[in-house]
CSV table of C-alpha atoms in Angstrom, one decimal:
chain,number,residue,atom,x,y,z
A,1,MET,CA,66.9,45.6,67.7
A,2,LYS,CA,67.3,49.2,68.8
A,3,LEU,CA,63.8,49.3,70.4
A,4,ALA,CA,64.3,46.0,72.1
A,5,VAL,CA,67.5,47.1,73.9
A,6,LEU,CA,66.0,50.5,74.7
A,7,ALA,CA,62.9,49.0,76.1
A,8,ALA,CA,64.9,46.5,78.2
A,9,LEU,CA,65.8,49.3,80.5
A,10,ALA,CA,62.2,49.8,81.6
A,11,GLY,CA,61.1,46.2,81.2
A,12,SER,CA,59.9,44.1,84.2
A,13,ALA,CA,62.3,41.4,85.4
A,14,ALA,CA,59.3,39.1,85.8
A,15,ALA,CA,59.4,38.3,82.1
A,16,PHE,CA,62.1,35.7,82.8
A,17,ALA,CA,61.2,32.1,83.6
A,18,PRO,CA,61.8,30.8,87.1
A,19,ALA,CA,65.0,29.2,88.3
A,20,GLN,CA,65.3,28.4,92.0
A,21,ASN,CA,68.6,28.5,93.8
A,22,GLY,CA,70.0,25.1,94.7
A,23,ARG,CA,67.4,23.2,92.6
A,24,VAL,CA,68.7,20.3,90.5
A,25,SER,CA,67.4,20.5,87.0
A,26,THR,CA,65.5,17.5,85.7
A,27,ALA,CA,65.9,16.5,82.1
A,28,VAL,CA,63.4,17.9,79.6
A,29,SER,CA,63.1,16.3,76.2
A,30,GLU,CA,60.2,17.6,74.2
A,31,THR,CA,59.1,15.9,71.0
A,32,LYS,CA,56.8,17.0,68.1
A,33,ALA,CA,53.9,15.3,69.8
A,34,ASP,CA,54.6,17.5,72.9
A,35,LEU,CA,54.5,20.6,70.7
A,36,GLU,CA,51.2,19.5,69.1
A,37,VAL,CA,49.7,19.2,72.6
A,38,LEU,CA,51.1,22.6,73.7
A,39,ALA,CA,49.9,24.3,70.5
A,40,LYS,CA,46.3,23.2,71.2
A,41,LYS,CA,46.5,24.7,74.7
A,42,LEU,CA,48.0,27.9,73.4
A,43,ASN,CA,45.5,28.4,70.6
A,44,PRO,CA,42.7,25.8,70.2
A,45,VAL,CA,41.6,27.5,66.9
A,46,ILE,CA,44.9,27.4,65.0
A,47,GLY,CA,46.5,24.5,66.9
A,48,PHE,CA,49.8,23.1,65.6
A,49,TYR,CA,51.2,25.1,62.6
A,50,ASP,CA,54.6,24.2,61.3
A,51,PRO,CA,54.7,24.7,57.5
A,52,LEU,CA,58.5,24.5,57.4
A,53,ASN,CA,58.6,21.2,59.4
A,54,LEU,CA,61.1,22.7,61.8
A,55,ALA,CA,59.8,20.4,64.5
A,56,GLU,CA,61.3,17.4,62.6
A,57,ALA,CA,64.7,19.1,62.0
A,58,GLU,CA,68.0,18.3,63.5
A,59,PHE,CA,70.1,21.5,63.6
A,60,TRP,CA,73.9,21.4,63.5
A,61,GLY,CA,74.0,17.6,63.6
A,62,THR,CA,72.2,17.5,67.0
A,63,SER,CA,69.1,15.4,67.9
A,64,ASN,CA,65.6,16.3,67.2
A,65,GLU,CA,65.0,16.9,70.9
A,66,ALA,CA,67.9,19.3,71.1
A,67,THR,CA,66.6,21.2,68.1
A,68,ILE,CA,63.1,21.5,69.6
A,69,GLY,CA,64.8,22.8,72.8
A,70,PHE,CA,66.6,25.4,70.7
A,71,LEU,CA,63.4,26.4,68.9
A,72,ARG,CA,61.3,26.6,72.1
A,73,HIS,CA,64.0,28.7,73.9
A,74,SER,CA,64.4,31.0,70.9
A,75,GLU,CA,60.6,31.7,70.7
A,76,ILE,CA,60.4,32.4,74.4
A,77,LYS,CA,63.4,34.7,74.3
A,78,HIS,CA,62.2,36.6,71.3
A,79,GLY,CA,58.7,36.9,72.8
A,80,ARG,CA,60.2,38.4,76.0
A,81,ILE,CA,62.3,40.9,74.1
A,82,ALA,CA,59.3,41.8,72.0
A,83,MET,CA,57.3,42.5,75.2
A,84,PHE,CA,60.1,44.7,76.5
A,85,ALA,CA,60.1,46.5,73.1
A,86,PHE,CA,56.3,46.9,72.9
A,87,VAL,CA,55.9,48.3,76.4
A,88,GLY,CA,59.0,50.5,75.9
A,89,TYR,CA,57.7,51.8,72.6
A,90,ILE,CA,54.5,53.0,74.2
A,91,VAL,CA,56.3,54.5,77.2
A,92,HIS,CA,58.7,56.5,75.0
A,93,ALA,CA,56.0,57.4,72.4
A,94,ASN,CA,54.2,59.2,75.3
A,95,GLY,CA,57.3,61.1,76.3
A,96,ILE,CA,57.7,59.3,79.7
A,97,LYS,CA,61.4,59.3,80.8
A,98,PHE,CA,63.5,59.6,83.9
A,99,PRO,CA,63.7,63.2,85.3
A,100,TRP,CA,67.5,63.0,86.1
A,101,ALA,CA,70.4,63.3,83.7
A,102,MET,CA,71.2,60.3,81.5
A,103,GLN,CA,75.0,60.8,81.4
A,104,MET,CA,77.6,62.1,83.9
A,105,ASP,CA,78.1,65.3,81.9
A,106,GLY,CA,74.5,66.2,82.5
A,107,THR,CA,73.1,65.2,79.2
A,108,PRO,CA,69.3,64.5,79.7
A,109,PHE,CA,67.4,61.6,78.4
A,110,PRO,CA,66.4,62.4,74.8
A,111,ASP,CA,62.8,63.0,73.8
A,112,ALA,CA,62.6,63.0,69.9
A,113,ASN,CA,59.0,64.2,70.0
A,114,GLY,CA,57.5,60.8,70.8
A,115,ASN,CA,59.3,58.9,68.0
A,116,PRO,CA,61.0,55.9,69.7
A,117,PRO,CA,63.3,54.9,66.9
A,118,ALA,CA,64.5,58.5,66.5
A,119,LEU,CA,65.0,58.6,70.3
A,120,TRP,CA,67.3,55.6,70.2
A,121,ASP,CA,69.3,57.3,67.4
A,122,ALA,CA,69.8,60.3,69.8
A,123,VAL,CA,71.4,58.1,72.5
A,124,SER,CA,75.1,58.4,72.5
A,125,ASP,CA,77.3,55.5,71.3
A,126,ASP,CA,79.0,55.4,74.8
A,127,ALA,CA,75.6,54.8,76.4
A,128,LYS,CA,74.7,52.2,73.8
A,129,TRP,CA,77.9,50.2,74.4
A,130,GLN,CA,77.0,50.0,78.1
A,131,ILE,CA,73.6,48.6,77.2
A,132,PHE,CA,75.1,46.1,74.8
A,133,GLY,CA,77.7,45.1,77.4
A,134,LEU,CA,74.9,44.2,79.9
A,135,ILE,CA,73.0,42.3,77.2
A,136,GLY,CA,76.2,40.4,76.3
A,137,PHE,CA,76.7,39.4,79.9
A,138,LEU,CA,73.1,38.2,80.3
A,139,GLU,CA,73.5,36.2,77.1
A,140,PHE,CA,76.7,34.6,78.4
A,141,TRP,CA,75.1,33.8,81.7
A,142,SER,CA,71.9,32.4,80.1
A,143,GLU,CA,73.9,29.9,78.1
A,144,LEU,CA,75.7,28.4,81.1
A,145,SER,CA,75.2,24.7,81.7
A,146,THR,CA,75.9,23.6,85.3
A,147,PRO,CA,74.9,20.6,87.5
A,148,ASN,CA,72.0,22.9,88.8
A,149,HIS,CA,71.1,24.3,85.4
A,150,LYS,CA,71.1,22.2,82.2
A,151,HIS,CA,71.4,23.9,78.9
A,152,TYR,CA,68.1,24.0,77.0
A,153,MET,CA,69.5,21.9,74.2
A,154,ALA,CA,70.8,19.3,76.6
A,155,GLY,CA,67.7,18.4,78.6
A,156,GLY,CA,67.2,21.8,80.3
A,157,LYS,CA,64.0,23.8,80.5
A,158,PRO,CA,63.5,26.2,77.6
A,159,GLY,CA,63.3,29.8,78.8
A,160,ASP,CA,64.8,29.0,82.2
A,161,PHE,CA,67.3,31.7,83.2
A,162,PRO,CA,69.9,30.6,85.8
A,163,ASP,CA,70.1,32.3,89.1
A,164,PHE,CA,73.0,34.7,89.9
A,165,THR,CA,75.1,32.4,92.1
A,166,SER,CA,78.3,33.6,93.8
A,167,GLY,CA,81.3,31.6,94.9
A,168,PRO,CA,83.9,29.4,93.2
A,169,ASP,CA,81.3,28.2,90.6
A,170,GLY,CA,79.6,31.6,90.1
A,171,LEU,CA,80.1,35.3,90.2
A,172,PRO,CA,83.0,36.7,92.2
A,173,HIS,CA,80.7,38.8,94.4
A,174,PRO,CA,77.1,38.3,95.7
A,175,VAL,CA,74.1,39.5,93.7
A,176,PRO,CA,71.1,40.1,96.0
A,177,PHE,CA,68.4,39.7,93.4
A,178,ASN,CA,67.7,37.3,90.5
A,179,LEU,CA,66.0,38.4,87.3
A,180,TYR,CA,62.9,36.3,88.0
A,181,ASP,CA,60.9,36.8,91.2
A,182,PRO,CA,63.7,38.7,93.1
A,183,PHE,CA,61.5,38.8,96.3
A,184,LYS,CA,60.5,35.1,96.1
A,185,LEU,CA,56.8,35.9,96.0
A,186,SER,CA,56.0,32.9,93.8
A,187,LYS,CA,57.9,30.2,95.6
A,188,ASN,CA,54.7,28.6,96.9
A,189,MET,CA,52.9,28.8,93.5
A,190,SER,CA,51.6,25.5,92.3
A,191,GLU,CA,53.1,23.8,89.2
A,192,GLU,CA,49.7,24.1,87.5
A,193,LYS,CA,49.7,27.9,88.0
A,194,LYS,CA,53.3,28.2,86.8
A,195,GLU,CA,52.4,26.2,83.6
A,196,SER,CA,49.4,28.4,83.0
A,197,ARG,CA,51.5,31.6,83.4
A,198,LEU,CA,54.1,30.2,81.0
A,199,ARG,CA,51.4,29.6,78.4
A,200,ALA,CA,50.2,33.2,78.9
A,201,GLU,CA,53.8,34.4,78.5
A,202,LEU,CA,54.1,32.6,75.2
A,203,ASN,CA,50.8,34.0,73.8
A,204,ASN,CA,51.7,37.5,75.0
A,205,GLY,CA,55.1,37.2,73.4
A,206,ARG,CA,53.7,36.2,70.1
A,207,ALA,CA,51.3,39.1,70.2
A,208,ALA,CA,54.1,41.5,71.1
A,209,MET,CA,56.2,40.3,68.2
A,210,LEU,CA,53.4,41.2,65.8
A,211,GLY,CA,52.7,44.5,67.7
A,212,ILE,CA,56.2,45.9,67.7
A,213,PHE,CA,56.8,45.1,64.0
A,214,GLY,CA,53.4,46.6,63.2
A,215,PHE,CA,54.6,49.9,64.8
A,216,LEU,CA,57.9,49.8,62.9
A,217,SER,CA,56.3,48.8,59.6
A,218,GLU,CA,53.9,51.7,59.7
A,219,GLN,CA,56.6,54.1,60.7
A,220,CYS,CA,58.9,53.1,57.8
A,221,ALA,CA,56.2,52.4,55.2
A,222,GLU,CA,53.2,54.6,55.7
A,223,GLY,CA,49.9,52.8,55.1
A,224,SER,CA,51.4,49.3,55.5
A,225,VAL,CA,49.4,48.9,58.7
A,226,PRO,CA,46.1,50.8,58.1
A,227,LEU,CA,45.0,50.8,61.7
A,228,LEU,CA,48.1,52.7,62.7
A,229,LYS,CA,48.0,55.3,60.0
A,230,GLY,CA,48.3,58.7,61.6
A,231,VAL,CA,48.9,57.2,65.0
A,232,VAL,CA,52.6,56.7,64.8
A,233,PRO,CA,55.1,59.2,63.3
A,234,ALA,CA,57.1,58.5,60.2
A,235,TYR,CA,60.7,57.4,60.6
A,236,ASP,CA,63.3,57.5,57.8
A,237,GLY,CA,66.2,55.9,59.6
A,238,GLU,CA,67.2,52.2,59.8
A,239,PRO,CA,65.2,50.5,62.6
A,240,MET,CA,67.4,47.5,62.7
A,241,ALA,CA,70.7,49.3,62.9
A,242,PRO,CA,72.1,49.6,66.5
A,243,PHE,CA,74.2,52.7,65.6
A,244,VAL,CA,73.6,55.6,63.4
A,245,THR,CA,77.1,55.3,62.1
A,246,ASN,CA,77.8,52.2,60.0
A,247,TYR,CA,81.0,51.2,61.7
A,248,LEU,CA,81.4,47.9,59.8
A,249,GLY,CA,80.5,49.3,56.4
A,250,SER,CA,82.7,52.4,56.8
A,251,ALA,CA,85.8,50.2,56.4
A,252,TRP,CA,84.6,49.5,52.8
A,253,GLY,CA,83.4,53.0,52.1
A,254,LEU,CA,79.7,52.2,52.9
A,255,ASN,CA,77.5,54.5,54.9
């Protein structure tokens, strides 16, 4: 988690799926058969692989189509965060950082000798809360269901992030750029090209999920990823903890 939020600062906004202003969403109801077709396009060798039969489930009493929408959106989102994390890991492992101060008191961006998890530990809690606040807002905004943007479990397109609209039904002030394609460079792109790029995004996201956990596994358990032995530094902290201090556990005397 810590690498994902840290890498999000340097990630490209183009990782988000397109949502055009003023466009009325059409209902999308994918079935297991649709997933089987998509799986063949994504990886003709492995094809459809669902050992837990999740594609036949009905989570929280919803329909199978709603559950598939949730699973598809979840995979796309996790893949995007993993791509942020993977790129961010490489950037910080090579000591690349902004030259100006990180905080108002002049505190510079930490270095941690090229150890990304340790670098995150060195970031102040105040700075982390600002990052989490932004992430919380993006999560809230992504879950909105409006006439122009259907929720992914109610016929909306998985991975589609709503535009930042302003006015009575949106934000109280204008936002000049959206997360996806802020300069409208792809507005004339064909649907076939968009589908091809979305498939590439899925495959890249899956690879990034394996990649970032490969880095973390080798850092925390030396030798667990032989190809990375001696490449990444050891880390003896907690890679999944957002804060060095265990605020929740401290109430019960836990560290």
